[in-house]
mmCIF file of C-alpha atoms and ligand atoms in Angstrom:
data_model
loop_
_atom_site.group_PDB
_atom_site.id
_atom_site.type_symbol
_atom_site.label_atom_id
_atom_site.label_comp_id
_atom_site.label_asym_id
_atom_site.label_seq_id
_atom_site.Cartn_x
_atom_site.Cartn_y
_atom_site.Cartn_z
ATOM 1 C CA MET A 1 -4.755 -11.016 5.950
ATOM 2 C CA LYS A 2 -2.940 -8.719 8.412
ATOM 3 C CA ILE A 3 -2.762 -5.239 6.911
ATOM 4 C CA ALA A 4 -1.055 -2.074 8.168
ATOM 5 C CA ILE A 5 -2.671 1.160 7.007
ATOM 6 C CA GLY A 6 -1.613 4.791 7.220
ATOM 7 C CA SER A 7 -2.258 8.176 5.680
ATOM 8 C CA ASP A 8 -1.457 11.833 5.971
ATOM 9 C CA HIS A 9 -4.092 14.556 6.388
ATOM 10 C CA ALA A 10 -4.982 14.433 2.673
ATOM 11 C CA GLY A 11 -5.687 10.717 2.880
ATOM 12 C CA TRP A 12 -7.247 10.180 6.274
ATOM 13 C CA LYS A 13 -10.910 10.300 5.141
ATOM 14 C CA ALA A 14 -10.191 7.768 2.408
ATOM 15 C CA LYS A 15 -8.309 5.712 5.000
ATOM 16 C CA GLU A 16 -11.451 5.514 7.129
ATOM 17 C CA GLU A 17 -13.405 4.249 4.101
ATOM 18 C CA VAL A 18 -10.739 1.688 3.269
ATOM 19 C CA LYS A 19 -10.704 0.527 6.891
ATOM 20 C CA SER A 20 -14.464 -0.123 6.740
ATOM 21 C CA LEU A 21 -14.007 -2.076 3.536
ATOM 22 C CA LEU A 22 -11.175 -4.158 5.020
ATOM 23 C CA GLN A 23 -13.244 -4.888 8.103
ATOM 24 C CA GLN A 24 -16.169 -6.008 5.929
ATOM 25 C CA LEU A 25 -13.763 -8.291 4.076
ATOM 26 C CA LYS A 26 -12.635 -9.749 7.452
ATOM 27 C CA HIS A 27 -9.041 -8.583 7.274
ATOM 28 C CA THR A 28 -7.126 -7.715 10.438
ATOM 29 C CA ILE A 29 -5.941 -4.107 10.338
ATOM 30 C CA GLU A 30 -3.784 -1.791 12.355
ATOM 31 C CA ASP A 31 -4.156 1.936 11.779
ATOM 32 C CA PHE A 32 -0.902 3.900 12.058
ATOM 33 C CA GLY A 33 -2.630 7.297 11.682
ATOM 34 C CA THR A 34 -3.102 10.117 10.986
ATOM 35 C CA ASN A 35 -6.624 10.562 12.259
ATOM 36 C CA ASN A 36 -7.754 14.058 11.355
ATOM 37 C CA GLU A 37 -7.233 16.890 8.857
ATOM 38 C CA ASP A 38 -4.398 18.598 10.746
ATOM 39 C CA SER A 39 -1.408 18.930 8.454
ATOM 40 C CA VAL A 40 1.244 16.253 9.001
ATOM 41 C CA ASP A 41 4.273 14.943 7.097
ATOM 42 C CA TYR A 42 3.608 11.833 5.007
ATOM 43 C CA PRO A 43 7.086 10.295 5.556
ATOM 44 C CA ASP A 44 6.294 9.778 9.254
ATOM 45 C CA TYR A 45 3.352 7.523 8.401
ATOM 46 C CA ALA A 46 4.948 5.827 5.400
ATOM 47 C CA LEU A 47 7.962 4.806 7.500
ATOM 48 C CA LYS A 48 5.828 3.438 10.347
ATOM 49 C CA VAL A 49 3.799 1.264 7.990
ATOM 50 C CA ALA A 50 6.775 0.171 5.869
ATOM 51 C CA ARG A 51 8.834 -0.810 8.930
ATOM 52 C CA ALA A 52 5.894 -2.748 10.388
ATOM 53 C CA VAL A 53 5.580 -4.690 7.117
ATOM 54 C CA THR A 54 9.294 -5.525 6.854
ATOM 55 C CA ALA A 55 9.301 -6.523 10.538
ATOM 56 C CA GLY A 56 6.893 -9.299 9.505
ATOM 57 C CA LYS A 57 4.027 -8.026 11.624
ATOM 58 C CA PHE A 58 1.819 -7.503 8.574
ATOM 59 C CA GLU A 59 1.582 -9.217 5.192
ATOM 60 C CA ARG A 60 0.672 -6.011 3.367
ATOM 61 C CA GLY A 61 0.447 -2.262 3.833
ATOM 62 C CA ILE A 62 -1.767 0.458 2.390
ATOM 63 C CA LEU A 63 -0.689 4.118 2.353
ATOM 64 C CA ILE A 64 -2.803 7.068 1.268
ATOM 65 C CA CYS A 65 -1.793 10.691 0.731
ATOM 66 C CA GLY A 66 -2.963 13.339 -1.726
ATOM 67 C CA THR A 67 -1.328 11.782 -4.764
ATOM 68 C CA GLY A 68 0.072 8.489 -3.444
ATOM 69 C CA LEU A 69 3.487 9.600 -4.615
ATOM 70 C CA GLY A 70 5.127 10.856 -1.432
ATOM 71 C CA MET A 71 4.024 7.743 0.420
ATOM 72 C CA CYS A 72 5.408 5.516 -2.336
ATOM 73 C CA LEU A 73 8.738 7.338 -2.531
ATOM 74 C CA THR A 74 9.214 7.075 1.208
ATOM 75 C CA ALA A 75 8.071 3.481 1.701
ATOM 76 C CA ASN A 76 10.507 2.293 -0.978
ATOM 77 C CA LYS A 77 13.423 3.622 1.102
ATOM 78 C CA VAL A 78 12.803 0.780 3.568
ATOM 79 C CA LYS A 79 14.711 -2.395 2.674
ATOM 80 C CA GLY A 80 12.372 -5.165 1.551
ATOM 81 C CA ILE A 81 9.514 -2.875 0.625
ATOM 82 C CA ARG A 82 8.044 -3.032 -2.858
ATOM 83 C CA ALA A 83 5.597 -0.137 -2.769
ATOM 84 C CA VAL A 84 3.562 0.870 -5.798
ATOM 85 C CA ALA A 85 1.383 3.866 -6.552
ATOM 86 C CA CYS A 86 -1.675 2.586 -8.456
ATOM 87 C CA HIS A 87 -4.610 4.574 -9.775
ATOM 88 C CA ASP A 88 -6.277 1.931 -11.902
ATOM 89 C CA GLU A 89 -7.199 -1.717 -11.560
ATOM 90 C CA PHE A 90 -4.819 -2.948 -14.260
ATOM 91 C CA THR A 91 -1.652 -1.671 -12.622
ATOM 92 C CA ALA A 92 -2.924 -2.735 -9.184
ATOM 93 C CA GLU A 93 -3.360 -6.285 -10.474
ATOM 94 C CA MET A 94 -0.044 -6.308 -12.330
ATOM 95 C CA SER A 95 1.779 -4.967 -9.272
ATOM 96 C CA ARG A 96 0.825 -8.181 -7.506
ATOM 97 C CA LEU A 97 1.193 -10.621 -10.404
ATOM 98 C CA HIS A 98 4.617 -9.424 -11.546
ATOM 99 C CA ASN A 99 6.064 -7.251 -8.763
ATOM 100 C CA ASP A 100 4.755 -8.927 -5.591
ATOM 101 C CA ALA A 101 4.065 -5.435 -4.264
ATOM 102 C CA ASN A 102 3.737 -5.458 -0.491
ATOM 103 C CA ILE A 103 2.507 -1.874 -0.089
ATOM 104 C CA LEU A 104 -0.245 -0.219 -2.129
ATOM 105 C CA CYS A 105 -0.205 3.583 -2.263
ATOM 106 C CA PHE A 106 -2.749 5.824 -3.895
ATOM 107 C CA GLY A 107 -3.925 9.404 -3.898
ATOM 108 C CA ALA A 108 -7.151 10.396 -2.212
ATOM 109 C CA ARG A 109 -7.117 13.525 -4.385
ATOM 110 C CA VAL A 110 -6.901 11.372 -7.512
ATOM 111 C CA LEU A 111 -9.495 8.635 -6.990
ATOM 112 C CA GLY A 112 -13.161 8.415 -6.039
ATOM 113 C CA ALA A 113 -14.591 5.959 -3.509
ATOM 114 C CA GLU A 114 -15.678 3.373 -6.090
ATOM 115 C CA GLN A 115 -12.298 3.335 -7.800
ATOM 116 C CA ILE A 116 -10.542 3.005 -4.462
ATOM 117 C CA GLU A 117 -12.684 0.027 -3.508
ATOM 118 C CA ALA A 118 -12.089 -1.713 -6.839
ATOM 119 C CA ILE A 119 -8.324 -1.145 -6.688
ATOM 120 C CA VAL A 120 -7.974 -2.283 -3.083
ATOM 121 C CA LYS A 121 -10.020 -5.432 -3.718
ATOM 122 C CA ILE A 122 -8.079 -6.535 -6.780
ATOM 123 C CA TRP A 123 -4.749 -5.730 -5.123
ATOM 124 C CA LEU A 124 -5.593 -7.840 -2.066
ATOM 125 C CA ASN A 125 -7.032 -10.731 -4.071
ATOM 126 C CA THR A 126 -4.244 -11.171 -6.609
ATOM 127 C CA ALA A 127 -1.373 -13.594 -5.943
ATOM 128 C CA PHE A 128 2.231 -13.205 -7.128
ATOM 129 C CA GLU A 129 2.958 -15.299 -10.239
ATOM 130 C CA GLY A 130 6.542 -16.151 -9.303
ATOM 131 C CA GLY A 131 8.682 -17.803 -11.993
ATOM 132 C CA ARG A 132 10.674 -15.336 -14.074
ATOM 133 C CA HIS A 133 9.287 -12.503 -11.975
ATOM 134 C CA GLN A 134 10.957 -13.893 -8.850
ATOM 135 C CA ARG A 135 14.329 -13.696 -10.604
ATOM 136 C CA ARG A 136 13.725 -10.017 -11.275
ATOM 137 C CA LEU A 137 12.688 -9.336 -7.698
ATOM 138 C CA ASP A 138 15.824 -11.162 -6.503
ATOM 139 C CA LYS A 139 17.855 -8.635 -8.491
ATOM 140 C CA ILE A 140 16.110 -5.819 -6.639
ATOM 141 C CA SER A 141 16.785 -7.545 -3.301
ATOM 142 C CA ASP A 142 20.444 -8.072 -4.230
ATOM 143 C CA SER A 143 20.795 -4.348 -4.877
ATOM 144 C CA GLU A 144 19.731 -3.704 -1.281
ATOM 145 C CA LYS A 145 22.606 -5.763 0.207
HETATM 146 C C1 RB5 B 201 -0.042 17.126 1.075
HETATM 147 O O1 RB5 B 201 -0.480 18.400 0.690
HETATM 148 C C2 RB5 B 201 0.477 16.380 -0.156
HETATM 149 O O2 RB5 B 201 1.651 16.924 -0.600
HETATM 150 C C3 RB5 B 201 0.643 14.901 0.185
HETATM 151 O O3 RB5 B 201 -0.578 14.389 0.612
HETATM 152 C C4 RB5 B 201 1.088 13.999 -0.958
HETATM 153 O O4 RB5 B 201 0.285 14.174 -2.078
HETATM 154 C C5 RB5 B 201 2.513 14.022 -1.277
HETATM 155 O O5 RB5 B 201 3.018 13.257 -2.095
#
């Protein structure tokens, strides 16, 4: 899968760990930064990743900040993005099954490395169920017109 990834300063270390995981899993990734602990503004990175996903260059995106919340708020401003902030495996799985989420956000200050790995894996490996859920997503898309 082609995956765009980004973080702010609070998330960059976790981003490096997620990148290693994605490489092990043979995904193709592009890193949109940031790449150190210098303070930056999360919207800059969320918008880059979200726009790259809606441009069709990537199937999915992953965004990491301190809480996952700022990234999620920002990414959802981009038309066509269905970003979710998930901090457990159940909601990560459901966000794919029912919401066809195309960007996963989470907080590096919320989760440990093992939880992050479990959440990322289930989110990438779960397909959208379609059916009645597609009708609901169509209503979201219609609201963006
Ligand atoms: C940065 O301190 C922090 O506010 C940011 O990483 C994120 O948690 C915002 O939602």
